[in-house]
mmCIF file of C-alpha atoms and ligand atoms in Angstrom:
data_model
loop_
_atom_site.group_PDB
_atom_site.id
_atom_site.type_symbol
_atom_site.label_atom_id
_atom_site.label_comp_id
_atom_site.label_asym_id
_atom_site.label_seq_id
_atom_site.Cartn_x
_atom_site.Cartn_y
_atom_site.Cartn_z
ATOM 1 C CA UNK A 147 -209.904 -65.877 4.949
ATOM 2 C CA UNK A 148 -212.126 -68.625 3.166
ATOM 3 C CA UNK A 149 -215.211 -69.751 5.440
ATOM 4 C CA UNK A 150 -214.672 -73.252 7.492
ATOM 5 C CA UNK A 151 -213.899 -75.661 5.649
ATOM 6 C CA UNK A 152 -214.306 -78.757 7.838
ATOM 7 C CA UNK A 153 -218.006 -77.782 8.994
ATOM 8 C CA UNK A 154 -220.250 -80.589 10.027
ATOM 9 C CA UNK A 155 -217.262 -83.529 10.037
ATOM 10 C CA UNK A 156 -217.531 -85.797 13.310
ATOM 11 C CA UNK A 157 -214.797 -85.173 15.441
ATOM 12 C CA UNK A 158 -211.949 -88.538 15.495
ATOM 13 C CA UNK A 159 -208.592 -87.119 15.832
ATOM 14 C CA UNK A 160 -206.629 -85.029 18.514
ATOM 15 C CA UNK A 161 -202.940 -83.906 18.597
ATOM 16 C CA UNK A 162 -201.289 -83.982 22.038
ATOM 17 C CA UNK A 163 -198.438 -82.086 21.815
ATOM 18 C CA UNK A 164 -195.860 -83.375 24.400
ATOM 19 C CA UNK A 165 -192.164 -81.990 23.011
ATOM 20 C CA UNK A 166 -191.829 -78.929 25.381
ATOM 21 C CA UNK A 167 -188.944 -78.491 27.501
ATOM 22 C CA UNK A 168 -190.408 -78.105 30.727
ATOM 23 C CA UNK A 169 -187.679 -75.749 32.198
ATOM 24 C CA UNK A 170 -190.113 -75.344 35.300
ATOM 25 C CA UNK A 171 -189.634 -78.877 36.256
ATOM 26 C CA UNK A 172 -186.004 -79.308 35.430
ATOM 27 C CA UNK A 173 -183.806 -81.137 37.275
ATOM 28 C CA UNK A 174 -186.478 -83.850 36.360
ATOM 29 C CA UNK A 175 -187.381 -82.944 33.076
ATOM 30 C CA UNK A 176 -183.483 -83.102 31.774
ATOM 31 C CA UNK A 177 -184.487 -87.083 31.716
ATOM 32 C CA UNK A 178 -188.331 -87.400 32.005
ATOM 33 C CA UNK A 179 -190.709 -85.381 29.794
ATOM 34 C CA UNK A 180 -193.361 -83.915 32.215
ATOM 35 C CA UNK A 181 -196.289 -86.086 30.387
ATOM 36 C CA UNK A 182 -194.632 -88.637 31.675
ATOM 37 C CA UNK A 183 -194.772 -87.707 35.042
ATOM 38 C CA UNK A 184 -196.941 -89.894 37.307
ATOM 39 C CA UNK A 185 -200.303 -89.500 38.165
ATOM 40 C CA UNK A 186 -200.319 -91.950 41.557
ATOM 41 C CA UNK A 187 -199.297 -94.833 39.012
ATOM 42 C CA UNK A 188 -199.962 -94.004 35.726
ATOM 43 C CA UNK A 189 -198.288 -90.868 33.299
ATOM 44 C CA UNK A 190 -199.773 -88.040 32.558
ATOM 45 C CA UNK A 191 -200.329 -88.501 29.213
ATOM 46 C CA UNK A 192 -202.376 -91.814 30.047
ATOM 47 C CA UNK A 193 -204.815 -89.713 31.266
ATOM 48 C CA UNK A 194 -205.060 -87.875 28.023
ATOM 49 C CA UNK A 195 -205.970 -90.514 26.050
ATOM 50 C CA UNK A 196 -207.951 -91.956 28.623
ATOM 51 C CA UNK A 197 -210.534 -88.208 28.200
ATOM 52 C CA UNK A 198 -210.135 -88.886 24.398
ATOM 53 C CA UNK A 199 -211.679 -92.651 24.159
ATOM 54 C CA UNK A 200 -213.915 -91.645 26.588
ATOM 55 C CA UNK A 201 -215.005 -88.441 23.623
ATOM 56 C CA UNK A 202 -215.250 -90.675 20.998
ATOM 57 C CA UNK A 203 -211.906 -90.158 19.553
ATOM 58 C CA UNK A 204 -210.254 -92.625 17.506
ATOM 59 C CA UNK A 205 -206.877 -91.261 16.274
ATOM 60 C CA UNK A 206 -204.125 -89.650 18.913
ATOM 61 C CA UNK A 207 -201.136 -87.671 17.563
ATOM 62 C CA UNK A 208 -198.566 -86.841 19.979
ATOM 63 C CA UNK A 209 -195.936 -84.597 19.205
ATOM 64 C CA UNK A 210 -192.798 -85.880 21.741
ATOM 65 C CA UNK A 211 -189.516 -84.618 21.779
ATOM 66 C CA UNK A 212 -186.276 -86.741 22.517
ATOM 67 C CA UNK A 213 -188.889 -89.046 24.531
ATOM 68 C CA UNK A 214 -190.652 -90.684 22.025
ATOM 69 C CA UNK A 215 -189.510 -94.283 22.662
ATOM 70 C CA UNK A 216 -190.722 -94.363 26.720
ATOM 71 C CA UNK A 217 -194.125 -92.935 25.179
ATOM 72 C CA UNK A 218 -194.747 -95.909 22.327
ATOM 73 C CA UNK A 219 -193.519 -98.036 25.187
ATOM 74 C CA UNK A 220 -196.090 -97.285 27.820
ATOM 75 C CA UNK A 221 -198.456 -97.696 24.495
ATOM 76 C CA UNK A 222 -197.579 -101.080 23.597
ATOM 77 C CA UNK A 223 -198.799 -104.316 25.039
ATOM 78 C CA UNK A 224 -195.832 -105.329 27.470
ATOM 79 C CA UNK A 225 -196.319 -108.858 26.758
ATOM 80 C CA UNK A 226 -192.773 -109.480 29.230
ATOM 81 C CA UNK A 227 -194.602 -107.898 32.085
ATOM 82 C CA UNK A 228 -198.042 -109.915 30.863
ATOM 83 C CA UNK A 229 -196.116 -113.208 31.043
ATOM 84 C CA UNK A 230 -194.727 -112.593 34.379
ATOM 85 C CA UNK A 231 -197.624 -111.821 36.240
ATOM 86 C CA UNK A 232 -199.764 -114.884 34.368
ATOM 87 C CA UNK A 233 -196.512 -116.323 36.747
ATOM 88 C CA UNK A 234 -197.321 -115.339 40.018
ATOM 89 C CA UNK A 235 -201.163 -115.568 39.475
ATOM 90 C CA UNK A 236 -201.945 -111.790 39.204
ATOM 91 C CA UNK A 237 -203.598 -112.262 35.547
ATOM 92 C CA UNK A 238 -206.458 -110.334 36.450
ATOM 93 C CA UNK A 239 -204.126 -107.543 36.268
ATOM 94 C CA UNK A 240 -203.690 -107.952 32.643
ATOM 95 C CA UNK A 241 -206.747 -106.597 31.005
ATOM 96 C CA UNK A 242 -206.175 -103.222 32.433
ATOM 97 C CA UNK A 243 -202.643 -103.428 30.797
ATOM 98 C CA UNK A 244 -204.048 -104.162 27.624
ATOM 99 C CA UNK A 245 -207.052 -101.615 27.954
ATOM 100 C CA UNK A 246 -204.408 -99.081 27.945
ATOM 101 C CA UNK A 247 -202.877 -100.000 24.738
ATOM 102 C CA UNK A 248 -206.172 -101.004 23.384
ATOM 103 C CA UNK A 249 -207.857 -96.959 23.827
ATOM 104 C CA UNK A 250 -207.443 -95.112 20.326
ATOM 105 C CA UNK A 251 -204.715 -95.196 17.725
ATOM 106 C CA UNK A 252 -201.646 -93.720 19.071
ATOM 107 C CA UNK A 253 -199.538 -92.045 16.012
ATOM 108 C CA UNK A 254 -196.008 -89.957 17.171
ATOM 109 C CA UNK A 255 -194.248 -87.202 15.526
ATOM 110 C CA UNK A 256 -191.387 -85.562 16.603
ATOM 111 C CA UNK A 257 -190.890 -81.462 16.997
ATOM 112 C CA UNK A 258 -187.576 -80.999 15.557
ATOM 113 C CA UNK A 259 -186.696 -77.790 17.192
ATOM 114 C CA UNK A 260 -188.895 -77.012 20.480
ATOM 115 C CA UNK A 261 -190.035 -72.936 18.733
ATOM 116 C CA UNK A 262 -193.643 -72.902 21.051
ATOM 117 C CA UNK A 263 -196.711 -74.746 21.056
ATOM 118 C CA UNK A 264 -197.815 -73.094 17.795
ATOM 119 C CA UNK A 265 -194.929 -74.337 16.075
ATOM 120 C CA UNK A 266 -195.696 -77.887 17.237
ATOM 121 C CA UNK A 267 -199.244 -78.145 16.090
ATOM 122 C CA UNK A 268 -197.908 -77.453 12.853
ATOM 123 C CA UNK A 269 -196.030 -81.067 13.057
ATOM 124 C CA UNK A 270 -199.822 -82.030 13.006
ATOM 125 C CA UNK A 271 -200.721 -80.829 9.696
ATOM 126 C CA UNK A 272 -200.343 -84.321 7.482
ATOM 127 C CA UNK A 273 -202.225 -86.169 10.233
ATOM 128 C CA UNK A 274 -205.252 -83.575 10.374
ATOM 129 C CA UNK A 275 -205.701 -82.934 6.821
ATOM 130 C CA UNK A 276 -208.586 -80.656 6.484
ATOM 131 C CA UNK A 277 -210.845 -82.269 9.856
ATOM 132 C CA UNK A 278 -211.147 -80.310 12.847
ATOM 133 C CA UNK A 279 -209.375 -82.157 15.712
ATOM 134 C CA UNK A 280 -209.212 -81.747 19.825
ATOM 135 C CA UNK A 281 -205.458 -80.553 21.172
ATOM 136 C CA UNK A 282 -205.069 -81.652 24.860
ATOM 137 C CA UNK A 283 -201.825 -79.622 26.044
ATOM 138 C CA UNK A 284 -199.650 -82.153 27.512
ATOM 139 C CA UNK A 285 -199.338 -80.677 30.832
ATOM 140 C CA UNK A 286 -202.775 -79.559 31.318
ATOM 141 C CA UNK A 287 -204.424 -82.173 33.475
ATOM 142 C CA UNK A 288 -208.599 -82.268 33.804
ATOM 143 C CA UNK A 289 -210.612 -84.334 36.096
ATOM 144 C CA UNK A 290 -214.150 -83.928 35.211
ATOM 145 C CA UNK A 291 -217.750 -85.649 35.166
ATOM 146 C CA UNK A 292 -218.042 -85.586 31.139
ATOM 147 C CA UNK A 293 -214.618 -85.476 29.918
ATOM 148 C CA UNK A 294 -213.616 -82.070 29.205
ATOM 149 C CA UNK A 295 -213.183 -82.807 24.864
ATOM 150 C CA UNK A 296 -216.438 -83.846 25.145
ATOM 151 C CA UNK A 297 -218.121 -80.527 26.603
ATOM 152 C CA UNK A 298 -215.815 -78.977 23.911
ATOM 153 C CA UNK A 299 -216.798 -81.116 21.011
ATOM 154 C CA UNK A 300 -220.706 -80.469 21.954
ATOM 155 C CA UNK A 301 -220.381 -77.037 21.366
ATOM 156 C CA UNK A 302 -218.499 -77.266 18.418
ATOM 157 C CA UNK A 303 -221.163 -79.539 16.975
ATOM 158 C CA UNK A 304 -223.915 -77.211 17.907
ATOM 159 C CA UNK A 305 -221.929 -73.559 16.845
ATOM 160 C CA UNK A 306 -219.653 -75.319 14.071
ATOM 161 C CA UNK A 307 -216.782 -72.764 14.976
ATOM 162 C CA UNK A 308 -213.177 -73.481 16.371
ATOM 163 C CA UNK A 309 -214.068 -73.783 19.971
ATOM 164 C CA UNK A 310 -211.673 -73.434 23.594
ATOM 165 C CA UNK A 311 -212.002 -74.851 27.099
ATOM 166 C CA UNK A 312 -211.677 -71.748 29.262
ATOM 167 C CA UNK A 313 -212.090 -71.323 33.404
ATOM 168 C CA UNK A 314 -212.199 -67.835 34.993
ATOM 169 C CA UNK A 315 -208.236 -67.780 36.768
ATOM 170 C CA UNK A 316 -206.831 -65.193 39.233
ATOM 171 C CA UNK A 317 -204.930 -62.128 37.827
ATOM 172 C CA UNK A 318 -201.497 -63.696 38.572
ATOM 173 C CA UNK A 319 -202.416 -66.862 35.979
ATOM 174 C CA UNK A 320 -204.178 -64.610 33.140
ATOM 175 C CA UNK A 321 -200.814 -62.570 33.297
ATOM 176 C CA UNK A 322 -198.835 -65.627 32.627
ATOM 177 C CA UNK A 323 -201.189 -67.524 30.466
ATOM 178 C CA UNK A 324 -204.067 -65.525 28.120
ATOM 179 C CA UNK A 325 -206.622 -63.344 28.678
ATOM 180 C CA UNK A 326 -209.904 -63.406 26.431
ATOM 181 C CA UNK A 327 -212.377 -60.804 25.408
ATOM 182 C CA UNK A 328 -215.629 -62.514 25.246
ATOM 183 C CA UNK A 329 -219.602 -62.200 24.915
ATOM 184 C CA UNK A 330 -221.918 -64.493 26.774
ATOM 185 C CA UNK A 331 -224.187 -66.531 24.262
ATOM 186 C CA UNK A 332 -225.807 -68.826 26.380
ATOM 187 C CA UNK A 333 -224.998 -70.552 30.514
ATOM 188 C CA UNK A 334 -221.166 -71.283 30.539
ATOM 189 C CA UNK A 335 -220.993 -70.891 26.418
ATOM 190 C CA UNK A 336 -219.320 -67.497 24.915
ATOM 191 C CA UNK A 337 -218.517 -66.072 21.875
ATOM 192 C CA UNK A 338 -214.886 -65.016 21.612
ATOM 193 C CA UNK A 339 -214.238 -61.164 20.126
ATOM 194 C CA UNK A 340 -210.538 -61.357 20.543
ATOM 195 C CA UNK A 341 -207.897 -62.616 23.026
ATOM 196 C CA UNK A 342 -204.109 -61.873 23.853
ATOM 197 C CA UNK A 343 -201.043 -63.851 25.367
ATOM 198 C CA UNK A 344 -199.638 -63.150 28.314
ATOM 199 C CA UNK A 345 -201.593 -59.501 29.065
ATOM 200 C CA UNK A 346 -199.659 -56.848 31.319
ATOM 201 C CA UNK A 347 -202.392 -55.888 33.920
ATOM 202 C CA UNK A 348 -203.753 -53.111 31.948
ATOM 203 C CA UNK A 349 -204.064 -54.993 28.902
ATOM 204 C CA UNK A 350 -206.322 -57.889 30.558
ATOM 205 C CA UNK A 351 -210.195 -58.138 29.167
ATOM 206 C CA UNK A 352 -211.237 -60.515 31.311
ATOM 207 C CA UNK A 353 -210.223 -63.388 33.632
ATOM 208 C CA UNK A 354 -210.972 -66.069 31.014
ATOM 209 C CA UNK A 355 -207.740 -68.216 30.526
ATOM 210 C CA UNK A 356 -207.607 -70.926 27.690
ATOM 211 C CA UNK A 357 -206.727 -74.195 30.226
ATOM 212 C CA UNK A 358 -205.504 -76.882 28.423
ATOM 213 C CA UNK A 359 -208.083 -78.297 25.313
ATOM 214 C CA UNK A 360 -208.556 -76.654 22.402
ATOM 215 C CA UNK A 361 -210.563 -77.600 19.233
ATOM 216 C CA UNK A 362 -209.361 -76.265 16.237
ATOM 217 C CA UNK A 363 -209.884 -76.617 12.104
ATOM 218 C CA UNK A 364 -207.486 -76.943 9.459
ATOM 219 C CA UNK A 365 -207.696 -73.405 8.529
ATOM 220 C CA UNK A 366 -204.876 -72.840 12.063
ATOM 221 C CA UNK A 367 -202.244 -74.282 10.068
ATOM 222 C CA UNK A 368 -201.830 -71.561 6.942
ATOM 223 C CA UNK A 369 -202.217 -68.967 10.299
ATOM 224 C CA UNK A 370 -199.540 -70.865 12.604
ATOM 225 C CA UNK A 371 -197.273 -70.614 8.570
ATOM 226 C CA UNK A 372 -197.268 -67.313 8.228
ATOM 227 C CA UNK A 373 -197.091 -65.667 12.246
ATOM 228 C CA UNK A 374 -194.019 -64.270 13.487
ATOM 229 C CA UNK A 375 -192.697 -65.757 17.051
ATOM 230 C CA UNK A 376 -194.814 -63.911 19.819
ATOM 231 C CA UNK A 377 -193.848 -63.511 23.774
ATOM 232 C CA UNK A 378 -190.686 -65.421 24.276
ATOM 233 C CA UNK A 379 -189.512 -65.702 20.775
ATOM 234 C CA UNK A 380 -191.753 -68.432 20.255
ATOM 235 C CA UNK A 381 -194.469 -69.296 17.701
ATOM 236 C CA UNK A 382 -197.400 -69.034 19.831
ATOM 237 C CA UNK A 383 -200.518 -71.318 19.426
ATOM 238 C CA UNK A 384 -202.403 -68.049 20.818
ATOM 239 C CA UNK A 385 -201.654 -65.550 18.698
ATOM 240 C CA UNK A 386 -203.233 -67.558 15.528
ATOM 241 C CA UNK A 387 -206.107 -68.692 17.522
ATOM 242 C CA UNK A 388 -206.673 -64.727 18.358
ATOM 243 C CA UNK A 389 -206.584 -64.470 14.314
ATOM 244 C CA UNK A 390 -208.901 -66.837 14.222
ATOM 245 C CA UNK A 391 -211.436 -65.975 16.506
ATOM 246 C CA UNK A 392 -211.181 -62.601 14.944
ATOM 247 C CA UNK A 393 -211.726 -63.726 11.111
ATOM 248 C CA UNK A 394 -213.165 -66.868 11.626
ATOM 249 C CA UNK A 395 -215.051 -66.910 14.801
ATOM 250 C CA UNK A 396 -214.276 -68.643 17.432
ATOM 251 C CA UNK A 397 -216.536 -70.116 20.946
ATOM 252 C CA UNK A 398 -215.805 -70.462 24.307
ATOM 253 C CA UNK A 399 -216.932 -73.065 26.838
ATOM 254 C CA UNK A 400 -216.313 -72.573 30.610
ATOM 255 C CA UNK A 401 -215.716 -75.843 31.438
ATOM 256 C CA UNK A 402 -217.115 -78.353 34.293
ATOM 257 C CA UNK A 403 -213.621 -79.952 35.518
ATOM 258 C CA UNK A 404 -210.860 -79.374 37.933
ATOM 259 C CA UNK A 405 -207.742 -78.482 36.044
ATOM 260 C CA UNK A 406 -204.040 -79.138 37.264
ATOM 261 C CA UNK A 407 -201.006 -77.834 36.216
ATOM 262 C CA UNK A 408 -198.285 -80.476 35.556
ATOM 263 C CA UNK A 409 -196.129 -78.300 34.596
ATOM 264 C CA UNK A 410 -195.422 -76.740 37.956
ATOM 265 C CA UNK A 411 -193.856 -78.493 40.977
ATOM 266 C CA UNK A 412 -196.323 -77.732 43.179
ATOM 267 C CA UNK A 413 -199.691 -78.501 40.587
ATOM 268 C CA UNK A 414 -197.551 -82.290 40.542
ATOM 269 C CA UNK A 415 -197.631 -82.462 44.221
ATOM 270 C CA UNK A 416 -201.096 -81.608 44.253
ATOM 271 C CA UNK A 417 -203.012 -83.559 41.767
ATOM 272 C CA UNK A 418 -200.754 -86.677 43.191
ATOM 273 C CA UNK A 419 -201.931 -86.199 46.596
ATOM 274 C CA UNK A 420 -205.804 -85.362 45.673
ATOM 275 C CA UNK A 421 -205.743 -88.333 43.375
ATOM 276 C CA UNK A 422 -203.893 -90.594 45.808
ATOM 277 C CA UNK A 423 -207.045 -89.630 48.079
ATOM 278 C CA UNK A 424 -209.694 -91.017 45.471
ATOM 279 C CA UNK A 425 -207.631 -93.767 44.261
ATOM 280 C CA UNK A 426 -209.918 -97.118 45.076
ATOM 281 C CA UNK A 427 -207.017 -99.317 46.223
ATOM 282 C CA UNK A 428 -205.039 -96.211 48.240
ATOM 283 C CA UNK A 429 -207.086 -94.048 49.045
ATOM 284 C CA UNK A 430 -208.311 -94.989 52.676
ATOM 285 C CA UNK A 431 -204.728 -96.002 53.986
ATOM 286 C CA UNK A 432 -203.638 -92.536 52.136
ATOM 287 C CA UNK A 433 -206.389 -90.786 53.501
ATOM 288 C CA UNK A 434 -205.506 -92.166 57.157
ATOM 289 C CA UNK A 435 -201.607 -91.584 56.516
ATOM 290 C CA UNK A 436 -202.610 -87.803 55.413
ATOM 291 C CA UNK A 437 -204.716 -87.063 58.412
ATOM 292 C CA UNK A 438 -201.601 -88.336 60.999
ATOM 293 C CA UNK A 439 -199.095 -86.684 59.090
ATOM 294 C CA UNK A 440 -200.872 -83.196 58.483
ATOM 295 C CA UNK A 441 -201.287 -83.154 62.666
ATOM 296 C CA UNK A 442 -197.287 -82.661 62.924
ATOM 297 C CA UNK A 443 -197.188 -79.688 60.165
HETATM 298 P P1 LIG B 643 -195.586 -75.038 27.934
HETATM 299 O O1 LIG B 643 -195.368 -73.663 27.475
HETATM 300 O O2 LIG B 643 -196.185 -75.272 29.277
HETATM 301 O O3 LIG B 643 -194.286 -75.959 27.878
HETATM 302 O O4 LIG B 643 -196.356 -75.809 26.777
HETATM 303 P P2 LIG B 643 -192.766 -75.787 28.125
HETATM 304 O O5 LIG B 643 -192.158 -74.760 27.257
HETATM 305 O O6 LIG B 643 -192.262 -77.183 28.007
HETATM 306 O O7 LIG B 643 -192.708 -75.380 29.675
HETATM 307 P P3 LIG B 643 -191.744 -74.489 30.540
HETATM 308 O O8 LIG B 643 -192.433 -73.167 30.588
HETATM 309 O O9 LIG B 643 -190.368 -74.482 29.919
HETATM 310 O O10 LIG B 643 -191.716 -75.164 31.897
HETATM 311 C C1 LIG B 643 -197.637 -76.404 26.836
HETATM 312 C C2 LIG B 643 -197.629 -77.732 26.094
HETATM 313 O O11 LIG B 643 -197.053 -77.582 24.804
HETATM 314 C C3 LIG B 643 -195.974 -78.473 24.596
HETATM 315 C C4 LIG B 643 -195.487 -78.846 25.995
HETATM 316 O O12 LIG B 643 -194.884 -80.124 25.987
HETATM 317 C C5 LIG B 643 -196.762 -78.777 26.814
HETATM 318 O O13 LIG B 643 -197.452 -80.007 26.767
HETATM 319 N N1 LIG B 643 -194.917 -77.812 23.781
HETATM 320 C C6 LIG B 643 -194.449 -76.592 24.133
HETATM 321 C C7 LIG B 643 -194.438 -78.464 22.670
HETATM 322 O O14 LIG B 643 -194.850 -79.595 22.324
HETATM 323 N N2 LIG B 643 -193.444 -77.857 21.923
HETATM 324 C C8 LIG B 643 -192.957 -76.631 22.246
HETATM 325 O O15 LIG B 643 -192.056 -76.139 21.518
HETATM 326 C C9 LIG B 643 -193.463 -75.987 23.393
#
């Protein structure tokens, strides 16, 4: 394996990937691709982009499925909508349409057979070129103080090495998601010896889960080429990172956030209802609303 080629290069471009299935949230899913689930009132993948512009990133490429045209849509200026609140005097509602659109460059390609999240990043390969670049899994949702690509991109810059977001999970999550083998180099930084998907109990190293951000460099794609499909016949973005961390190196940053999982029924319920707490125009009649209604539970 030649040494990393993309040391050093400022970090501008992440790859969502956004083309999954989402069998756990069918019926809904059939129709609605779960980044496009709402968050109170905007999709999922809105907040995505939001934690990129606010990491410095400049260039977005998400990999959609069949939904491609509702995701260029929420995108675009909506210049229909613009026109009709200008209206019924709600104009100062318009900026905060157009800061939307206005965030980072938003560039779609589509999956053409859903084979696993390894297989998607590959659709990336043209965009990337040979500069590292952030992947925010679609369904992996992250309210933090510094935006979780940020902490990530830090370390990178200071370890130049391939680098994942990773939070200490109970047994029942590392069994379904990854399990990592790691060294501590510094507080909440780690050094990554090897890793494996989906571990049977006696197979876990460590409670250390990969949640949902990911920096990679361009070295991922001749791995993802060449790997056989992994746990459920699928080309599995895990399996080449373990190659990499084991040839290349690889660091890992326990992350300051609170992660949710959009693509289970119940992490949707819950990130709407925390957020619908916070939210600055909702929150206090929610609030009020939750504290009756949890009294007749
Ligand atoms: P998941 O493994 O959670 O997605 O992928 P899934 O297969 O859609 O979910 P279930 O298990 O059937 O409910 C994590 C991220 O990778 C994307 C998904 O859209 C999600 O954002 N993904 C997954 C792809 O883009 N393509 C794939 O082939 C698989």
């Amino acid at each position: 394996m030649s040494a990393v080629t993309s040391k050093n290069k400022k970090i501008t471009k992440a790859v969502i990937p956004a083309a999954g299935l989402g069998t756990r949230m069918l019926p809904i899913s059939r129709a609605v691709p779960k980044e496009m689930l709402p968050i109170v009132d905007k999709p999922a993948i809105s907040y995505l982009v939001e934690e990129c512009a606010a990491s410095g990133i400049k260039d977005i490429l998400i990999i959609t499925g069949r939904s491609k045209t509702m995701m260029e849509d929420y995108f675009d200026y909506s210049l229909e909508y613009e026109a009709k609140l200008k209206e019924s005097g709600r104009e100062d509602e318009i900026p905060e349409l157009r800061r939307i659109a206005d965030l980072c460059n938003i560039h779609y390609i589509r999956q053409l057979e859903t084979k696993g999240l390894g297989h998607a990043i590959t659709f990336a390969h043209t965009f990337v070129g040979d500069d590292p670049f952030v992947v925010l899994y679609g369904d992996d949702i992250i309210f933090s103080e510094k935006p979780v690509v940020k902490q990530i991109i830090e370390a990178y810059e200071k370890y130049n090495l391939p680098t994942v977001g990773v939070k200490e999970v109970p047994v029942e999550l590392v069994m379904k998601y990854d399990s990592l083998k790691v060294h501590q180099l510094e507080e909440k930084i780690y050094k990554v010896e090897t890793m494996i998907e989906k571990p049977r109990i006696d197979q876990i190293y460590s409670h250390f889960s990969i949640l949902g951000r990911v920096l990679l460099t361009s070295e991922i794609f001749d791995i993802l080429y060449d790997l056989p499909p992994g746990a459920g016949g699928e080309i599995q973005l895990t399996d080449a990172m373990k190659i990499m961390a084991e040839t290349i190196g690889m660091i890992a940053v326990d992350f300051e956030g609170t992660r949710y999982d959009l693509g289970s029924k119940i992490g949707f319920l819950k990130v709407n209802t925390e957020q619908a707490t916070k939210n600055p125009e909702l929150g206090s009649e929610f609030r009020e609303y939750l504290k009756e209604f949890v009294k007749t539970l």
